[in-house]
CSV table of C-alpha atoms in Angstrom, one decimal:
chain,number,residue,atom,x,y,z
A,6,MET,CA,-13.2,150.8,121.4
A,7,LYS,CA,-10.9,153.8,122.1
A,8,VAL,CA,-10.4,155.3,126.1
A,9,LEU,CA,-10.3,158.7,127.2
A,10,SER,CA,-9.1,158.4,130.9
A,11,ILE,CA,-8.2,161.1,133.2
A,12,GLN,CA,-8.0,159.9,136.8
A,13,SER,CA,-5.3,159.9,139.8
A,14,ALA,CA,-1.6,157.6,138.9
A,15,VAL,CA,0.4,156.2,141.7
A,16,ALA,CA,2.9,154.1,140.8
A,17,TYR,CA,2.9,151.4,144.7
A,18,GLY,CA,-0.7,149.3,144.0
A,19,HIS,CA,-3.9,150.2,142.0
A,20,VAL,CA,-6.3,152.7,141.9
A,21,GLY,CA,-7.5,156.3,139.8
A,22,ASN,CA,-5.5,154.9,136.3
A,23,SER,CA,-3.5,152.4,137.9
A,24,ALA,CA,-6.6,150.4,138.6
A,25,ALA,CA,-8.1,150.8,136.1
A,26,VAL,CA,-6.4,151.1,132.9
A,27,PHE,CA,-4.7,147.5,132.9
A,28,PRO,CA,-7.9,145.5,133.1
A,29,LEU,CA,-9.4,148.2,130.5
A,30,GLN,CA,-6.6,146.2,128.1
A,31,ARG,CA,-7.2,142.9,128.9
A,32,ILE,CA,-10.2,143.2,127.4
A,33,GLY,CA,-9.7,144.8,124.1
A,34,VAL,CA,-10.0,148.2,125.0
A,35,GLU,CA,-7.3,151.3,124.1
A,36,VAL,CA,-6.5,153.4,126.8
A,37,MET,CA,-5.0,156.6,126.2
A,38,PRO,CA,-4.3,157.7,130.4
A,39,VAL,CA,-3.9,161.6,131.5
A,40,TYR,CA,-3.2,161.3,134.6
A,41,THR,CA,-4.0,164.6,137.6
A,42,VAL,CA,-1.8,163.1,140.9
A,43,ASN,CA,1.0,161.3,140.1
A,44,PHE,CA,1.8,160.1,144.0
A,45,SER,CA,3.6,157.3,145.3
A,46,ASN,CA,0.9,155.6,146.5
A,47,HIS,CA,-2.6,156.2,147.7
A,48,THR,CA,-3.3,159.0,150.4
A,49,GLY,CA,-5.4,156.0,152.0
A,50,TYR,CA,-1.8,155.0,154.2
A,51,GLY,CA,-1.8,158.8,155.3
A,52,ALA,CA,1.6,159.7,153.7
A,53,TRP,CA,2.5,159.6,149.6
A,54,ARG,CA,4.6,161.3,147.4
A,55,GLY,CA,4.9,162.9,144.3
A,56,PRO,CA,3.3,165.4,141.9
A,57,LEU,CA,-0.1,167.4,142.0
A,58,ILE,CA,-0.9,168.5,138.0
A,59,SER,CA,-2.5,171.0,137.6
A,60,PRO,CA,-5.4,171.9,136.0
A,61,ASP,CA,-3.6,173.8,132.8
A,62,ASP,CA,-1.1,170.5,132.5
A,63,VAL,CA,-3.0,168.2,132.5
A,64,ARG,CA,-5.2,170.0,129.5
A,65,GLU,CA,-1.9,170.4,127.9
A,66,VAL,CA,-1.6,166.4,127.7
A,67,ILE,CA,-5.2,166.2,127.0
A,68,THR,CA,-4.4,169.3,123.8
A,69,GLY,CA,-1.5,167.2,122.9
A,70,ILE,CA,-3.7,163.9,121.4
A,71,GLU,CA,-6.5,166.1,120.1
A,72,GLU,CA,-3.1,167.0,117.7
A,73,ARG,CA,-2.7,163.7,117.2
A,74,GLY,CA,-5.7,163.1,115.9
A,75,ALA,CA,-7.1,161.7,118.5
A,76,PHE,CA,-10.3,162.6,118.8
A,77,PRO,CA,-12.5,162.0,117.0
A,78,GLN,CA,-11.1,157.7,117.4
A,79,ILE,CA,-12.6,158.7,121.1
A,80,ASP,CA,-15.8,156.5,122.5
A,81,VAL,CA,-15.0,157.3,126.2
A,82,ILE,CA,-13.9,159.9,128.4
A,83,LEU,CA,-13.1,158.4,131.9
A,84,SER,CA,-13.4,160.3,135.4
A,85,GLY,CA,-13.1,159.4,138.7
A,86,TYR,CA,-11.6,161.4,141.4
A,87,GLN,CA,-11.1,164.9,141.2
A,88,GLY,CA,-8.3,166.0,143.7
A,89,SER,CA,-8.3,169.9,142.9
A,90,GLU,CA,-11.5,172.5,141.2
A,91,GLY,CA,-10.2,173.5,138.2
A,92,ILE,CA,-10.1,169.5,137.0
A,93,ALA,CA,-13.9,169.4,136.2
A,94,ASP,CA,-13.2,172.5,134.0
A,95,VAL,CA,-10.9,170.0,132.3
A,96,ILE,CA,-12.8,167.4,132.0
A,97,LEU,CA,-16.1,169.2,130.9
A,98,ASP,CA,-14.1,170.7,127.9
A,99,ALA,CA,-12.6,167.5,126.6
A,100,VAL,CA,-16.0,166.3,126.5
A,101,ALA,CA,-17.2,169.4,124.8
A,102,ARG,CA,-14.4,169.1,121.8
A,103,ILE,CA,-14.9,165.2,122.0
A,104,THR,CA,-18.0,164.9,121.6
A,105,GLU,CA,-18.2,167.7,118.6
A,106,ALA,CA,-15.2,165.5,116.6
A,107,ASN,CA,-17.4,162.1,118.3
A,108,PRO,CA,-20.7,162.6,118.3
A,109,SER,CA,-21.3,159.1,118.6
A,110,ALA,CA,-18.2,159.7,121.8
A,111,ILE,CA,-20.2,159.5,125.2
A,112,TYR,CA,-19.0,160.5,129.2
A,113,ALA,CA,-19.1,158.3,132.6
A,114,CYS,CA,-18.7,159.7,135.3
A,115,ASP,CA,-17.0,158.5,138.9
A,116,PRO,CA,-18.5,160.2,141.0
A,117,VAL,CA,-16.1,160.1,143.9
A,118,MET,CA,-17.1,161.8,147.3
A,119,GLY,CA,-16.6,160.1,150.2
A,120,ASN,CA,-19.1,156.4,152.0
A,121,ALA,CA,-21.2,156.5,154.5
A,122,LYS,CA,-18.4,155.0,157.0
A,123,SER,CA,-15.7,157.6,156.0
A,124,GLY,CA,-18.8,160.5,154.8
A,125,CYS,CA,-16.8,163.2,152.3
A,126,PHE,CA,-12.6,163.6,152.0
A,127,VAL,CA,-12.9,164.7,148.7
A,128,ALA,CA,-12.1,169.3,148.7
A,129,PRO,CA,-15.8,170.4,149.9
A,130,ALA,CA,-16.0,172.6,147.0
A,131,ILE,CA,-16.0,168.9,144.5
A,132,PRO,CA,-19.3,167.5,145.7
A,133,VAL,CA,-21.2,170.4,144.5
A,134,LEU,CA,-19.7,171.1,141.8
A,135,LEU,CA,-20.0,167.1,140.4
A,136,ARG,CA,-23.7,167.8,141.6
A,137,GLU,CA,-24.4,170.7,139.3
A,138,ARG,CA,-22.3,171.0,136.8
A,139,VAL,CA,-20.2,167.1,135.8
A,140,VAL,CA,-23.1,164.6,136.7
A,141,PRO,CA,-25.2,166.7,134.4
A,142,ALA,CA,-23.0,166.5,131.7
A,143,ALA,CA,-22.5,163.3,132.0
A,144,ASP,CA,-24.2,160.1,130.1
A,145,ILE,CA,-23.4,157.5,132.9
A,146,ILE,CA,-22.6,157.8,136.7
A,147,THR,CA,-20.4,155.8,138.3
A,148,PRO,CA,-22.2,156.7,142.6
A,149,ASN,CA,-22.4,154.5,145.8
A,150,GLN,CA,-24.8,154.8,147.8
A,151,PHE,CA,-24.1,157.5,149.8
A,152,GLU,CA,-22.8,159.0,146.5
A,153,LEU,CA,-25.9,158.5,144.9
A,154,GLY,CA,-28.5,160.7,148.7
A,155,TYR,CA,-25.6,162.9,148.1
A,156,LEU,CA,-25.9,164.1,143.8
A,157,THR,CA,-30.1,163.7,144.5
A,158,ASN,CA,-30.1,165.1,148.4
A,159,THR,CA,-32.1,162.0,149.5
A,160,ASP,CA,-32.1,159.2,152.2
A,161,PRO,CA,-31.8,156.2,149.7
A,162,ASP,CA,-31.7,153.3,152.1
A,163,THR,CA,-34.4,150.4,150.8
A,164,LEU,CA,-34.7,148.7,147.0
A,165,GLU,CA,-37.7,151.4,146.6
A,166,SER,CA,-35.6,155.0,147.7
A,167,THR,CA,-32.8,153.9,145.6
A,168,LEU,CA,-34.6,153.7,143.2
A,169,ALA,CA,-36.0,156.1,143.8
A,170,SER,CA,-33.1,158.4,143.5
A,171,VAL,CA,-31.4,156.5,140.8
A,172,ASP,CA,-34.2,158.0,139.3
A,173,LEU,CA,-33.6,161.5,140.4
A,174,ALA,CA,-30.5,161.2,139.2
A,175,ARG,CA,-30.6,160.3,135.5
A,176,ALA,CA,-33.2,163.7,135.6
A,177,MET,CA,-30.5,165.2,136.3
A,178,GLY,CA,-28.5,164.4,133.1
A,179,PRO,CA,-26.9,160.6,132.9
A,180,SER,CA,-28.9,158.2,131.2
A,181,THR,CA,-27.1,155.1,132.8
A,182,VAL,CA,-26.8,155.3,136.6
A,183,LEU,CA,-25.2,152.1,138.5
A,184,VAL,CA,-25.3,152.4,142.3
A,185,THR,CA,-22.1,150.5,143.3
A,186,SER,CA,-22.6,149.1,146.3
A,187,VAL,CA,-27.3,148.6,147.7
A,188,GLU,CA,-26.8,148.6,151.7
A,189,ARG,CA,-31.0,148.3,152.1
A,190,PRO,CA,-31.5,146.1,156.2
A,191,ASP,CA,-33.6,144.2,154.4
A,192,ARG,CA,-30.9,141.9,152.0
A,193,GLU,CA,-29.6,138.4,153.1
A,194,ASP,CA,-27.7,138.5,155.4
A,195,GLY,CA,-23.6,138.6,154.2
A,196,THR,CA,-24.8,140.3,151.1
A,197,LEU,CA,-24.3,143.2,148.7
A,198,GLU,CA,-25.5,144.6,146.0
A,199,MET,CA,-25.4,146.3,142.7
A,200,LEU,CA,-27.6,148.2,140.7
A,201,VAL,CA,-28.6,149.7,137.8
A,202,ALA,CA,-30.7,151.4,135.5
A,203,ASP,CA,-31.2,152.8,132.3
A,204,ASP,CA,-34.0,153.8,129.0
A,205,HIS,CA,-34.7,150.0,129.5
A,206,GLY,CA,-35.1,149.3,132.6
A,207,ALA,CA,-33.4,148.3,136.7
A,208,TRP,CA,-31.4,145.2,136.6
A,209,ILE,CA,-30.1,144.6,140.5
A,210,VAL,CA,-26.9,141.9,140.9
A,211,THR,CA,-26.0,140.1,144.3
A,212,THR,CA,-22.7,139.0,145.5
A,213,PRO,CA,-21.0,137.5,148.8
A,214,GLN,CA,-20.2,140.9,150.8
A,215,LEU,CA,-16.0,140.2,151.8
A,216,PRO,CA,-14.6,141.8,155.2
A,217,MET,CA,-11.9,143.9,153.8
A,218,LYS,CA,-11.4,147.1,152.4
A,219,ALA,CA,-10.2,147.5,149.1
A,220,ASN,CA,-9.1,150.8,147.5
A,221,GLY,CA,-9.2,151.0,143.9
A,222,SER,CA,-12.5,148.5,143.8
A,223,GLY,CA,-14.8,151.3,143.2
A,224,ASP,CA,-11.7,152.4,139.7
A,225,VAL,CA,-11.7,149.2,137.8
A,226,THR,CA,-15.9,148.6,138.8
A,227,ALA,CA,-17.1,152.1,136.9
A,228,ALA,CA,-13.6,151.1,134.0
A,229,LEU,CA,-15.3,147.4,133.7
A,230,PHE,CA,-19.2,148.3,133.3
A,231,THR,CA,-18.5,151.2,131.2
A,232,ALA,CA,-16.6,149.7,128.8
A,233,HIS,CA,-18.5,146.4,128.2
A,234,TYR,CA,-21.6,148.7,128.3
A,235,ARG,CA,-20.0,151.3,125.7
A,236,ARG,CA,-20.2,147.4,123.9
A,237,THR,CA,-23.0,145.8,123.5
A,238,GLY,CA,-25.2,148.4,124.7
A,239,ASP,CA,-26.9,146.1,127.7
A,240,ALA,CA,-26.9,147.4,131.2
A,241,ALA,CA,-27.5,143.4,132.6
A,242,ASP,CA,-24.8,141.8,130.7
A,243,ALA,CA,-22.1,144.8,131.6
A,244,LEU,CA,-23.9,144.4,135.2
A,245,ALA,CA,-23.1,141.0,135.8
A,246,ARG,CA,-20.3,140.6,133.7
A,247,THR,CA,-18.6,143.4,136.0
A,248,ALA,CA,-19.9,142.0,139.4
A,249,SER,CA,-17.8,138.5,138.3
A,250,SER,CA,-14.4,140.0,137.2
A,251,VAL,CA,-14.4,142.7,140.3
A,252,PHE,CA,-16.0,139.9,143.1
A,253,ASP,CA,-13.3,138.1,141.6
A,254,LEU,CA,-10.7,139.8,142.1
A,255,LEU,CA,-11.5,141.1,145.5
A,256,SER,CA,-11.6,137.6,146.3
A,257,ASN,CA,-7.7,136.7,145.4
A,258,THR,CA,-6.9,140.2,147.4
A,259,LEU,CA,-8.3,138.7,150.1
A,260,GLU,CA,-6.8,135.5,149.3
A,261,SER,CA,-3.3,136.6,149.2
A,262,GLY,CA,-3.6,139.3,152.2
A,263,GLU,CA,-2.1,141.9,151.0
A,264,ARG,CA,-3.2,145.6,151.1
A,265,GLU,CA,-3.5,145.8,147.7
A,266,LEU,CA,-5.2,144.8,144.9
A,267,GLN,CA,-4.1,141.7,143.4
A,268,LEU,CA,-4.4,143.4,139.8
A,269,VAL,CA,-2.0,141.3,137.7
A,270,GLU,CA,-2.6,138.1,138.6
A,271,SER,CA,-6.8,138.0,138.5
A,272,GLN,CA,-6.5,139.3,135.0
A,273,GLU,CA,-8.2,136.9,133.5
A,274,ALA,CA,-10.7,137.6,135.7
A,275,TYR,CA,-11.7,140.6,133.3
A,276,ALA,CA,-10.7,139.0,130.0
A,277,HIS,CA,-13.3,135.6,130.6
A,278,PRO,CA,-15.6,136.2,133.9
A,279,ARG,CA,-17.2,133.1,135.2
A,280,MET,CA,-20.3,134.7,134.9
A,281,GLN,CA,-21.9,133.4,138.1
A,282,PHE,CA,-24.7,135.4,139.9
A,283,THR,CA,-27.4,135.6,138.6
A,284,VAL,CA,-29.2,139.2,137.7
A,285,ARG,CA,-32.8,140.1,138.4
A,286,GLN,CA,-35.4,142.6,136.5
A,287,LEU,CA,-36.2,145.4,139.1
A,288,ARG,CA,-38.8,147.2,136.1
C-alpha cells in the first residue's frame, strides 16, 4: 500500500506527518509525506519557528511526485490540519488527479477544526471550507464529536444523536465516518469511546480514558485506521486495531512523564496490536 500524506511537519515532537508517517511505515505502508508547514514544534507550546509552506510550493512537490509516475500506484490520499485556505485547493486537485490515474484510490480527510474544550482553533474560513468542499470529496473522514457536530450542524451528545449525525455526515459524501472521541453522559465513568460507520453497519469500542492530552494522537488515529481499513475493508477490525494501538501509545506516553508522544518507543503497539478491546456492533 502507498499513501500520499499531505500534512504539517515538526522537528521536535510528533504531530501531523511527524506523527502519522512512522506508525504507517511500521505496519508496512509506503508513505510519501508532503509538508504544509515545517515548524520546530507544534503550536501548542505557544512559540515555534519555521515556515508555512505556500500552497504553490506544496502543489509543486505533488507535481514532482506525479512526474515520477507515482500517481497510479497511490492507494490513499491522507490529509489533516489545513493551516491556510489555499491548501484545500491543492489537496482537492491532487485527489482528482490521483483518482483519475488510479480509480481505486481513496481520500481520507481528518477535518481538524478544534474540540469541545478549546472550541475552533483554526482560521475562521477553514471549517466552512471543510464542510462545503473538502468533506464532500472524501471517502473517509475522522472527526471528533465536536467536529462532527459542526460538519452536520447538530449537537451530538448521546449515542443515538451521534449515530444520527454520522448518517448526516455520510450523506454529505464520505462512505465511512470514524468518530474519534464519543463522550456521552451515560457512558461508564472513566471511559472513552470511538465509533465507526460505513455501508455495512456501525460499531463502537470503549477504552479507559487516560488523564492526559496528547497532541498528535488524532493524527496517529486517522492514519492507522485509514491504512487498516483500506487494507481489509473491515471497519470493525480497523477500529479494534486502531483503538488498541493508540491506547498503548497513550499509556506509554503517560507513564513516561513526557509531553510528546512516545511514538518510536511504542512501535510494537502498531506492528502487533494487543487487540485488548471488544468492538460492539450497533446496527
